[in-house]
Every structure is written in structure tokens, then in C-alpha cells.
Coordinates of C-alpha atoms in Angstrom, one line a residue:
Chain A
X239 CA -26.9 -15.6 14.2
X240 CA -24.9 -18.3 16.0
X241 CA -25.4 -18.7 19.8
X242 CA -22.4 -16.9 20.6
X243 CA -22.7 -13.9 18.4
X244 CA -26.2 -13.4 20.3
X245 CA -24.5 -13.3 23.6
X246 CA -22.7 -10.1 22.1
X247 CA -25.9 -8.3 22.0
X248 CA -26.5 -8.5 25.8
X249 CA -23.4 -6.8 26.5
X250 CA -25.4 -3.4 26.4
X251 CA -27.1 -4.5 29.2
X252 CA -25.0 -6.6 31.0
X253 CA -23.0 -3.3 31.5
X254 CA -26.1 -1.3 32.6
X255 CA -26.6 -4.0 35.4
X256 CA -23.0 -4.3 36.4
X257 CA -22.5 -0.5 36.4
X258 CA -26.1 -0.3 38.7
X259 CA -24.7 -3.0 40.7
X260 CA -21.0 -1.7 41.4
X261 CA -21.1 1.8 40.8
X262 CA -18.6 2.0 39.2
X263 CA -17.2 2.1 35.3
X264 CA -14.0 0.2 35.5
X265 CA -15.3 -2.7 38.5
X266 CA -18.6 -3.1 36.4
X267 CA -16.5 -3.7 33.1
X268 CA -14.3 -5.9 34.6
X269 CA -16.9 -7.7 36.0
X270 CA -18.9 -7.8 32.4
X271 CA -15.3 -9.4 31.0
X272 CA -15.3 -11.8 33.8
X273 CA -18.7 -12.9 33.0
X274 CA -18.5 -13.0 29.3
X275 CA -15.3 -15.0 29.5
X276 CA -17.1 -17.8 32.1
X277 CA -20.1 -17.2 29.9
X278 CA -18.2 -18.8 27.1
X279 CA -16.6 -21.5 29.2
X280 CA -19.9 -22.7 30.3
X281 CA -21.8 -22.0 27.4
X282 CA -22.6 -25.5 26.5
X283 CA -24.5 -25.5 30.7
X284 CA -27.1 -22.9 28.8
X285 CA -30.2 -24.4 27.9
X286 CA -31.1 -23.9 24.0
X287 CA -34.8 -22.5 24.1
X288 CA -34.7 -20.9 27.4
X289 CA -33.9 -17.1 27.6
X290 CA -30.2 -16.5 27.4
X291 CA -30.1 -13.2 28.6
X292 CA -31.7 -14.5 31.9
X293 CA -29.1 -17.3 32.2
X294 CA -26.4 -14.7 31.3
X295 CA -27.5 -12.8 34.5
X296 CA -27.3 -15.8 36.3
X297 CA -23.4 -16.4 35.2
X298 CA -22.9 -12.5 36.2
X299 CA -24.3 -13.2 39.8
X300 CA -22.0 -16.4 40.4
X301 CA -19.2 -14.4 39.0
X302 CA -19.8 -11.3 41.1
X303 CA -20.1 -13.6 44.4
X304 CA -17.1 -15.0 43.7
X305 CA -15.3 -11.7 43.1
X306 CA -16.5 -10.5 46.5
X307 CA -15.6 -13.1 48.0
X308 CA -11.9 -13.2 46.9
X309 CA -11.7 -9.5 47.4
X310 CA -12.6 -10.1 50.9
X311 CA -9.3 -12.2 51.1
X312 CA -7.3 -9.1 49.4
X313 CA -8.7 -6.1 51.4
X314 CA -8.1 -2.7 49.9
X315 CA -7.4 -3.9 46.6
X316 CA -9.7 -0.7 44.8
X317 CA -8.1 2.4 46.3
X318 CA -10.3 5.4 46.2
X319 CA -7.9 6.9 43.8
X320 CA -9.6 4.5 41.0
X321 CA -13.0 5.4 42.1
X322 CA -12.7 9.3 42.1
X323 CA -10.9 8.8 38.7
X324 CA -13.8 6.6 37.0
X325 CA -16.3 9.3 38.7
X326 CA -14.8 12.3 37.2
X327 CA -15.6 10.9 33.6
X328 CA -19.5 10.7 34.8
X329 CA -21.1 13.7 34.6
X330 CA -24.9 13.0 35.8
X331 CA -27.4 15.5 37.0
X332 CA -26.6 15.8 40.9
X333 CA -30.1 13.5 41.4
X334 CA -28.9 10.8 39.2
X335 CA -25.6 10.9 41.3
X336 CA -27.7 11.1 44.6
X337 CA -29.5 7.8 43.3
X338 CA -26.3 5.8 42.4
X339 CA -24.8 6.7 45.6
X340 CA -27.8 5.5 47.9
X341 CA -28.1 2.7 45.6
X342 CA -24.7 1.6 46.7
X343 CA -25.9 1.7 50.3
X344 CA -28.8 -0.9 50.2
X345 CA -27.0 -4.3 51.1
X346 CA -25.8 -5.7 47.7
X347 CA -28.4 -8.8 48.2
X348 CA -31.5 -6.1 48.4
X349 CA -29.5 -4.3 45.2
X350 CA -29.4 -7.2 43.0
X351 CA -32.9 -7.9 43.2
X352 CA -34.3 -4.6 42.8
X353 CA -32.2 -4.4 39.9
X354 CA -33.3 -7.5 38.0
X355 CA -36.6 -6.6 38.4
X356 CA -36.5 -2.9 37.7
X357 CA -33.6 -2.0 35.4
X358 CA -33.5 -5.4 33.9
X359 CA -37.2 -6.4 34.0
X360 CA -36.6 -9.7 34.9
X361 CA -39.8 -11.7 36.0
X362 CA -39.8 -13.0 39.7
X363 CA -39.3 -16.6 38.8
X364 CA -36.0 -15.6 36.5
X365 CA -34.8 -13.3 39.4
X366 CA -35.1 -16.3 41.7
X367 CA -33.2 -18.5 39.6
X368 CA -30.8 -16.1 38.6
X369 CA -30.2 -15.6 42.1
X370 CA -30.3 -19.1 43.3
X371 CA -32.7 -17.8 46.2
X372 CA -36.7 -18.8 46.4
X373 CA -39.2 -16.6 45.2
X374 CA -40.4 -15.6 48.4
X375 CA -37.2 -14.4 49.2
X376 CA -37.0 -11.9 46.1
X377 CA -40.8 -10.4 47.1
X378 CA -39.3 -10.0 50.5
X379 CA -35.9 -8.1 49.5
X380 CA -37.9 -6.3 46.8
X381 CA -40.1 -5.1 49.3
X382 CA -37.0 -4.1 52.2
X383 CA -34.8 -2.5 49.2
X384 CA -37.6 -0.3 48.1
X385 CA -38.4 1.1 51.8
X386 CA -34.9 1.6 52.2
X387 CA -33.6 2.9 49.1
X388 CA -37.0 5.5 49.6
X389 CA -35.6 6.3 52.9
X390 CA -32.1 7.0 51.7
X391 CA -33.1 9.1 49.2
X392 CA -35.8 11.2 51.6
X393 CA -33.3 11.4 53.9
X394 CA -35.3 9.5 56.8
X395 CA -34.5 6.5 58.9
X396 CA -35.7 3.1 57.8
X397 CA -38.6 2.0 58.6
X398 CA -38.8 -1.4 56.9
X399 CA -42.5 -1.4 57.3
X400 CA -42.9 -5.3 56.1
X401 CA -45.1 -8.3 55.2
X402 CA -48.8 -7.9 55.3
X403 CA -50.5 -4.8 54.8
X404 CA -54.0 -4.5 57.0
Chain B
X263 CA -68.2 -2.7 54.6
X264 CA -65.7 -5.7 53.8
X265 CA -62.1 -4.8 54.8
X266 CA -59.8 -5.9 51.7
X267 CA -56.5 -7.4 52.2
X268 CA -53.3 -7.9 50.2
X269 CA -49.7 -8.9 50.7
X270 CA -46.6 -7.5 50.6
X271 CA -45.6 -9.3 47.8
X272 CA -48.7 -8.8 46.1
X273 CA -48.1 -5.3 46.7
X274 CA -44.9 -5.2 45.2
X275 CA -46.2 -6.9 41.9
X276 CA -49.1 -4.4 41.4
X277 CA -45.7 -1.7 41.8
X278 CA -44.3 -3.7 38.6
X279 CA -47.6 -3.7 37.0
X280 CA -47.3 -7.7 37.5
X281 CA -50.6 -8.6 38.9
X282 CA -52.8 -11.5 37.8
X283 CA -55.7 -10.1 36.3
X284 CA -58.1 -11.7 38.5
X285 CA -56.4 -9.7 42.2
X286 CA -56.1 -6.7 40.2
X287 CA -60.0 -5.4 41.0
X288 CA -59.6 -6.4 44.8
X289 CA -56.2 -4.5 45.2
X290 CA -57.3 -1.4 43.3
X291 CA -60.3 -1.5 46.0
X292 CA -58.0 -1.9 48.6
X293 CA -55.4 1.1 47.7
X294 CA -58.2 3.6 47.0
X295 CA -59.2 3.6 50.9
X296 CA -55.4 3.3 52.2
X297 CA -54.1 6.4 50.9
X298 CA -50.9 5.7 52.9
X299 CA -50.0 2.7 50.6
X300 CA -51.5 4.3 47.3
X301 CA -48.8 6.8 48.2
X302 CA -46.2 4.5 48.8
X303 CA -47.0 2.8 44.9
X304 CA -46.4 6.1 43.5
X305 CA -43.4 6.8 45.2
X306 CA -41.9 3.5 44.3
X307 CA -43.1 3.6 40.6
X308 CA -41.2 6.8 40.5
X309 CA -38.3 5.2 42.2
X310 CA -38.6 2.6 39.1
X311 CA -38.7 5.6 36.9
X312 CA -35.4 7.3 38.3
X313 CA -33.7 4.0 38.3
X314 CA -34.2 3.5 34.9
X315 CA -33.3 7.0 33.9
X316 CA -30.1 6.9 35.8
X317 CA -29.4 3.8 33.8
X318 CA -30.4 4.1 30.7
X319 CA -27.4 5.8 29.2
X320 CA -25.1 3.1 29.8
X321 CA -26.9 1.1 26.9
X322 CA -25.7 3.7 24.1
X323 CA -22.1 3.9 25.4
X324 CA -19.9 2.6 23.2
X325 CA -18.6 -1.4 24.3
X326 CA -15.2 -1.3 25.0
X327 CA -12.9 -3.4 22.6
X328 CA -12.3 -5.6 25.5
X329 CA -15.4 -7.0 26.2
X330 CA -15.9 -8.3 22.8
X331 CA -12.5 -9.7 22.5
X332 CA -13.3 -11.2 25.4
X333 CA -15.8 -13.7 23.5
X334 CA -13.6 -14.5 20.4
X335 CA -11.4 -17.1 22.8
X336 CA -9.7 -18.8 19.8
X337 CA -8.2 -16.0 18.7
X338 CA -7.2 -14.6 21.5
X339 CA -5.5 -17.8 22.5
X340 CA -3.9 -18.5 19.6
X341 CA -2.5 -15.3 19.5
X342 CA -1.2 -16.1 22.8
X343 CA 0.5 -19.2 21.8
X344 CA 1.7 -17.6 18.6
X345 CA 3.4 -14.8 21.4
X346 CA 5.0 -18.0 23.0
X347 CA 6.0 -18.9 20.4
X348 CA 7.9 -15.9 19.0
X349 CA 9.5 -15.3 22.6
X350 CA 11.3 -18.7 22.4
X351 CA 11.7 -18.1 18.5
X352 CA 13.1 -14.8 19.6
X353 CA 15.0 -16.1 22.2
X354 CA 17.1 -18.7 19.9
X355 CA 17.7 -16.0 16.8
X356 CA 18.6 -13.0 18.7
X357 CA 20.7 -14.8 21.3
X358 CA 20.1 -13.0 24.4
X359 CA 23.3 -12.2 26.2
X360 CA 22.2 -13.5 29.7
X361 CA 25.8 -12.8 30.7
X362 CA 26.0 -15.6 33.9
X363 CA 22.3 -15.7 33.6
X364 CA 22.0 -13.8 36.2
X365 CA 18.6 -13.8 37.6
X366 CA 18.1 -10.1 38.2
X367 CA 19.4 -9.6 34.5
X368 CA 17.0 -11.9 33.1
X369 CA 14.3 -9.8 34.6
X370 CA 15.1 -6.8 33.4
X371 CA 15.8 -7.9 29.9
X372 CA 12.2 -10.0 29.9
X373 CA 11.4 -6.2 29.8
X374 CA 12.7 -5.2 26.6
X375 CA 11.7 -8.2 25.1
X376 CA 8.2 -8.4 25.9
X377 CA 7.8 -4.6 25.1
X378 CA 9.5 -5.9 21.4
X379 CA 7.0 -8.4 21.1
X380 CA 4.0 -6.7 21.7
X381 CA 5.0 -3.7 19.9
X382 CA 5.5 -6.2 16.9
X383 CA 2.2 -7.8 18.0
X384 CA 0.1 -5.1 17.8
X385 CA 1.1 -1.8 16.5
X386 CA 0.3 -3.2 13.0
X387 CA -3.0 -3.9 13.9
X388 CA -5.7 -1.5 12.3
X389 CA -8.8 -1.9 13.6
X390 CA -8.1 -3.3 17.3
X391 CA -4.7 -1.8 17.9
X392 CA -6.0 -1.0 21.7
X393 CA -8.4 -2.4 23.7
X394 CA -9.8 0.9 25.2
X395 CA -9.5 3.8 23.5
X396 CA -8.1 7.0 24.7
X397 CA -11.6 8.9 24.4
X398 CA -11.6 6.6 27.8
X399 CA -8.5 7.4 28.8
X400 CA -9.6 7.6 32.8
X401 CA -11.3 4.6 32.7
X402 CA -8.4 2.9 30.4
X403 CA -6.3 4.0 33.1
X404 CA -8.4 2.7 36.1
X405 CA -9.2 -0.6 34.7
X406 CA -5.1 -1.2 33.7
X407 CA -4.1 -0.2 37.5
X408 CA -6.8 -2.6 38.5
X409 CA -5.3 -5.6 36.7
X410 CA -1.8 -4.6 37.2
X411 CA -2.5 -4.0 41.2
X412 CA -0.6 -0.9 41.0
X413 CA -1.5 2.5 39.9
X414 CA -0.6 3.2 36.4
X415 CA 0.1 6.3 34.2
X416 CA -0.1 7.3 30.4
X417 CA 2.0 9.8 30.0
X418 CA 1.1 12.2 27.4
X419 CA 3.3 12.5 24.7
X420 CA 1.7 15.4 22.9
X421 CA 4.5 17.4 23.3
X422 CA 7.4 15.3 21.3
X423 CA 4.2 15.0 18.5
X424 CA 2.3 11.3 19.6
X425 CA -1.3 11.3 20.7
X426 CA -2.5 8.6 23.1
X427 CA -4.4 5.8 20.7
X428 CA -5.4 3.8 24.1
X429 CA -3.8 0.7 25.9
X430 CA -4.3 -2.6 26.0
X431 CA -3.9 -5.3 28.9
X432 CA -1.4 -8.2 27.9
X433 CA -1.1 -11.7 29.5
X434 CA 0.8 -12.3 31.8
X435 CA 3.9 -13.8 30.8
X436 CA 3.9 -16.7 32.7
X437 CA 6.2 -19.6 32.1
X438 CA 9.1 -17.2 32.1
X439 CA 11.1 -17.1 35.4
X440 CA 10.1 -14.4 38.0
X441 CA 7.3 -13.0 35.6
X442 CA 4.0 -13.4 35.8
X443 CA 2.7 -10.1 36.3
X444 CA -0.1 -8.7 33.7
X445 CA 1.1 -6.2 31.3
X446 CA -0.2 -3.1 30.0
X447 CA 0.7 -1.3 27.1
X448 CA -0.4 2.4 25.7
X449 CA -0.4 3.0 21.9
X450 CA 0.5 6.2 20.6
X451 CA 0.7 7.2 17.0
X452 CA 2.0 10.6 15.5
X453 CA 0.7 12.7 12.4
X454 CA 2.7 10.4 10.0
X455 CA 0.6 7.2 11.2
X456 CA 4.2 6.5 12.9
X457 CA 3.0 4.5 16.6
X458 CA 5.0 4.0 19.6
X459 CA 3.9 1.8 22.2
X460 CA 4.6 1.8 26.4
X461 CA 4.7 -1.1 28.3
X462 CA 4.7 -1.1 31.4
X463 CA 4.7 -3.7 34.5
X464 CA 4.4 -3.9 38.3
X465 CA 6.5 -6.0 40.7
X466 CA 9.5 -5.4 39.5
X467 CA 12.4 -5.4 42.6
X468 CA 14.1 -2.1 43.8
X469 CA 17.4 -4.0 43.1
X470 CA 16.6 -4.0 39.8
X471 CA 16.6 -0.2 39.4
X472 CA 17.9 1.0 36.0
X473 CA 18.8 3.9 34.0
X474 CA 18.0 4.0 30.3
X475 CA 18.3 1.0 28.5
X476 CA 18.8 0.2 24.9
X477 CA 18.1 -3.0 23.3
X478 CA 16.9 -3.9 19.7
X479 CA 15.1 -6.7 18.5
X480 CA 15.2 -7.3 15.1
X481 CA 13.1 -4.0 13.5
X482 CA 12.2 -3.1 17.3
X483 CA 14.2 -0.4 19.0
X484 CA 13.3 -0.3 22.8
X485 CA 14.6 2.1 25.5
X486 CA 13.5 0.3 28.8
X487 CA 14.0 1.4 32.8
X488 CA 12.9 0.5 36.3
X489 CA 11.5 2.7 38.3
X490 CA 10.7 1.2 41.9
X491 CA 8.2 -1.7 41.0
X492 CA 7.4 -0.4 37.7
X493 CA 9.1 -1.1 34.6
X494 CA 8.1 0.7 31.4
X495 CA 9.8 -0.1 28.2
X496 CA 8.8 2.5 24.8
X497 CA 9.4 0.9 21.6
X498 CA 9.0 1.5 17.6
X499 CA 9.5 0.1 15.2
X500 CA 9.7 3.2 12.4
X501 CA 12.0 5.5 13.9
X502 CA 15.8 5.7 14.7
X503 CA 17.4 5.7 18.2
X504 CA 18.3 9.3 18.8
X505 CA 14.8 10.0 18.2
X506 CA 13.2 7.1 20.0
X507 CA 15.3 8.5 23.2
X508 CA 13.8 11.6 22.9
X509 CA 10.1 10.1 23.2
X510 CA 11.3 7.6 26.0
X511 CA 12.8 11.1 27.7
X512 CA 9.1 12.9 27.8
X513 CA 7.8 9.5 29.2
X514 CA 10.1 9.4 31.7
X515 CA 9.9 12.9 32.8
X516 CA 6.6 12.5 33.2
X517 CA 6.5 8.9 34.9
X518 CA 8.9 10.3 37.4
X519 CA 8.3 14.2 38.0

């Protein structure tokens, strides 16, 4: 299987990530195409030997960041129209739909993390450099987006009980 | 009695089941007298659990056409050069009357002619006639409005026999004049395997308002309009004009209720 043709069987998850990440069918694809396109570009920055599907994360964040920050120069370019739309073809249990919608409250920095680490199983060190962040960083976002997201879904105000246990 | 201690982080590893081997004794120890925190494991293993299970489905969805396409470069570039191609090729043979070449004139007719060339492009096309298929139809219609910054319609054209196949985004034209807005374009095929296609395009001018249309390039028949900043443009190849008019009629009924 050439390098390329392997990249294709990451898409499954790149998806899962993107439509964590987003919340949203039609954003998350576009942002899969985005990455897979770059991907491509830059294919000859990946590594041989080192674990694609982490580096292909690593395209999706850079990607993602730079799609935030040019829809922060266009403001308003999703209209909730588009979102209601995409929503009405996803018909979760009313928990599932309660998790995606608090997911999309914790800041997108304490998302990604979480993500990688629990939906994509990435290991603290790949989430780091996927990330560009250091390790520490990653427990400590980890750590806040769990209390949070716990929060959210219970209902109760933050906390952010942090840092060292007694 | 020894009181244990453990971080943060290493209490978020021992969540993931991450834990050296050689802490995992001492932090065992340590949760069974803090109930508080061996409470606040569980309830974040679960979270991990949920998380997952939201998720999970999203791996057996089918890809859409798209994102696959969107790793075979070549071909999708060729294609596009072949398209430029054609459009100047077309441009020589069919001698388009650009009366004056009037600017607003040359817009609208970059209409029919792209509609003409992507019918020809891709209505033959078996296996990857449309990018998204209509079993997506709400999320074919969300991503096209996306890309065409405008909010976008597939009419259905059940009614005058043709079933929605799915759309496709086109590139941009750009090079021409005054064009370089992304294009989308909806298949639709009837019970004889006969396929119409709908182009449509944003930015167009309110100037450039138009009733029906007819223009015909080579086998292509297309009945194009403008409506405010959209301009849609139904071609075929197959059938004759009366008939083509008729299909162009439900699409523009609907289009503009």
C-alpha cells in the first residue's frame, strides 16, 4: 500500500475527530478536505517510520487554527440556518446530543486535547506535538476539560479543582 | 500512617489507564482512602465511555466522494486544465456572440457555458458523477452553501420524473473576467438513466437579472436565468428543448416560490 493510499484509511477517524471537534457534519468535513488536501501538499514534511495518523492530526490542528483564525476576519460566515440543517439529519439519543452540545462549550483548546486523548487515544507526548504545546500543558487542560465538561453535563458550576491532590 | 500523594497529572493518567507500572500500587493506596477522588475516576472513566459512544458512529458512515477525491490531486487537476481547456476550445468553435462584448453579457453567458461544460464533464461519469450523494442531501446542501457563501437549494424535480443523484462543488472559474466564484452543480437522472444537471452560482449582479435563457453548446441544451445573486443554469444533453424547458420551469418554480 503506497504512503498515500494509507492516509485514505484515516479518513474514518479524522472525521470522528473533526465532527467531536466542530460539532458539526458539514464544518467537520470541510475541515477533513482541508486537511487531506494540505496533508498531500506536505506529505513529503511526514517522517517515514513515525505514526502517520499522529502527524495527520497534527496537519488537522494547523489547519483548524488557521480556519478559525480567518473566520474571525469574516464573522458570521456559518448562519445557524446550516447548523439546524446538518442537525436535523443527526438523530442521537437526547444524552448523546446533551454531550455534543456541552462538548462544544469547553474552550476549543481544553476540547482538542480531551479529544486526542480519549476519542483518538493518542499518547500524551503525540498530543503535545500534535498540538505544538508541552506536555505539561496537555495534563493541565486534560485535567480543567474534564472538571468542566463534568460540570456542564451535571449541571453545576465549575469548580476547576486543580494541580495537586493532598 | 503515611499520607500518599499524587498529582494531577498523574491522576489523569491512572483515568486513561496510562500509569507506569511502578506508581500504580502507591496511587491505588492513595484513591482507596479519598473516596472523593475515587469518585471523581469513575465519573471521568464514564465520561471517556460516553465520549466514545457518542463518537463511534461516525467511523461507519459512509466517506463522502469528496474527501477521497480530495487525495487523487493529479486527476483532479488535470481535469481542471482539461476544463480550461475545453472553455477556450469552446470558445473558438462555437463563437460566442459577445455582441460589443459587453461586460454584463459576458457574465451571464459564462453561465450557460460553464453549466455546458460541466454537464459534458460529468454527467457521463458512472461511478463519481456527484461528490455527495443525495442520501446526504442536507448535508450536500450545507456544505455547497458553505463554499458558495450563499444559501443554496436543490430543487426537487420529482414531479417532471428526475430524482436528485447529488451535487458536486466545481472550481471556481477563475481566469475568466468577473468570475471567480465556486460553482455547484446538482445531478439528476430520470427512469431512462436520462441526467440533467443544475448549476448554480452566487455573486452574480441584480443588473444582470434575466428571464429564461436558451443557449446550446454543441450536444448541450441549457436554459439559464438570474435570480438576485444566484444564477442557475439546467442542462442535458439527451433531451429536446420543449422538454428541457419544462424541467428548467419546476426548478424555477421552486428556486423562486
Amino acid at each position: 500500500m503506497s504512503d498515500v493510499a494509507q492516509v485514505v484509511t484515516y479518513i474514518p477517524r479524522l472525521r470522528r475527530y473533526a465532527r467531536a471537534l466542530l460539532g458539526e457534519r458539514a464544518a467537520a468535513d470541510d475541515l477533513v478536505q482541508d486537511t487531506l488536501e494540505r496533508a498531500l501538499n506536505k506529505f513529503h514534511l511526514w517522517k517515514r517510520g513515525t505514526d502517520l495518523r499522529a502527524w495527520l492530526f497534527t496537519v488537522m490542528h494547523n489547519v483548524h487554527v488557521n480556519q478559525v483564525r480567518s473566520r474571525r476576519e469574516h464573522v458570521g460566515l456559518d448562519g445557524d440556518a446550516l447548523e439546524l440543517q446538518t442537525r436535523a439529519t443527526h438523530d442521537a439519543g437526547l444524552e448523546t446530543r446533551d454531550l455534543e452540545r456541552m462538548l462544544q462549550r469547553l474552550p476549543v483548546e481544553q476540547r482538542e486535547v480531551l479529544l486526542l486523548v480519549v476519542l483518538e487515544d493518542l499518547s500524551y507526548e503525540e498530543a503535545a506535538t500534535a498540538l505544538g504545546i508541552p506536555i505539561g500543558t496537555v495534563m493541565s487542560r486534560l485535567s480543567r476539560a474534564r472538571v468542566r465538561l463534568r460540570a456542564l453535563m451535571e449541571g453545576l458550576p465549575a469548580t476547576g479543582r486543580l494541580q495537586v491532590i493532598k | 500512617m503515611t499520607e500518599f500523594s499524587i498529582s494531577e497529572a498523574e491522576f489523569q493518567a491512572c483515568v486513561d489507564q496510562r500509569l507506569p507500572d511502578d506508581r500504580r500500587g502507591e496511587v491505588e493506596r492513595y484513591l482507596a482512602t479519598h473516596p472523593e477522588d475515587s469518585q471523581r475516576l469513575a465519573a471521568y472513566r464514564t465520561q471517556s465511555e460516553q465520549l466514545r459512544a457518542a463518537f463511534a458512529p461516525v467511523l461507519d458512515e459512509r466517506i463522502p466522494e469528496g474527501l477521497v477525491q480530495a487525495l487523487r490531486p493529479r486527476g483532479a487537476r488535470l481535469l481542471r486544465v482539461a476544463a480550461a481547456f475545453a472553455l477556450v476550445a469552446l470558445g473558438g468553435i462555437i463563437g460566442w456572440q459577445l455582441h460589443g462584448s459587453i461586460e454584463r453579457q459576458e457574465r451571464v453567458q459564462t453561465i450557460a457555458r460553464g453549466a455546458a461544460l460541466a454537464h459534458a464533464a460529468y454527467s457521463p461519469e458512472v461511478r463519481h458523477a456527484v461528490e455527495v450523494g443525495a442520501d446526504q442531501e442536507a448535508h450536500l446542501v450545507a456544505w455547497l452553501s458553505k463554499r458558495l457563501g450563499g444559501k443554496v437549494r436543490a430543487p426537487s424535480l420529482e414531479a417532471v420524473g428526475y430524482t436528485l443523484m447529488g451535487g458536486r462543488l466545481l472550481p471556481g472559474d477563475d481566469g475568466e473576467p468577473g468570475s471567480v466564484s465556486p460553482t455547484a452543480q446538482f445531478m439528476y437522472q430520470n427512469r431512462q438513466g436520462t441526467r440533467v444537471t443544475l448549476y448554480v452560482r452566487t455573486n452574480m449582479r441584480d443588473q444582470d437579472q434575466t428571464a429564461f435563457r436558451y443557449a446550446r453548446e454543441g450536444k448541450v441544451g441549457v436554459f439559464y436565468w438570474i435570480d438576485r445573486s444566484f444564477g442557475y443554469a439546467l442542462s442535458s444533453a439527451d433531451i429536446d428543448r420543449n422538454e428541457l424547458l419544462k424541467i428548467a420551469n419546476a426548478a424555477y418554480t421552486q428556486l423562486n416560490p
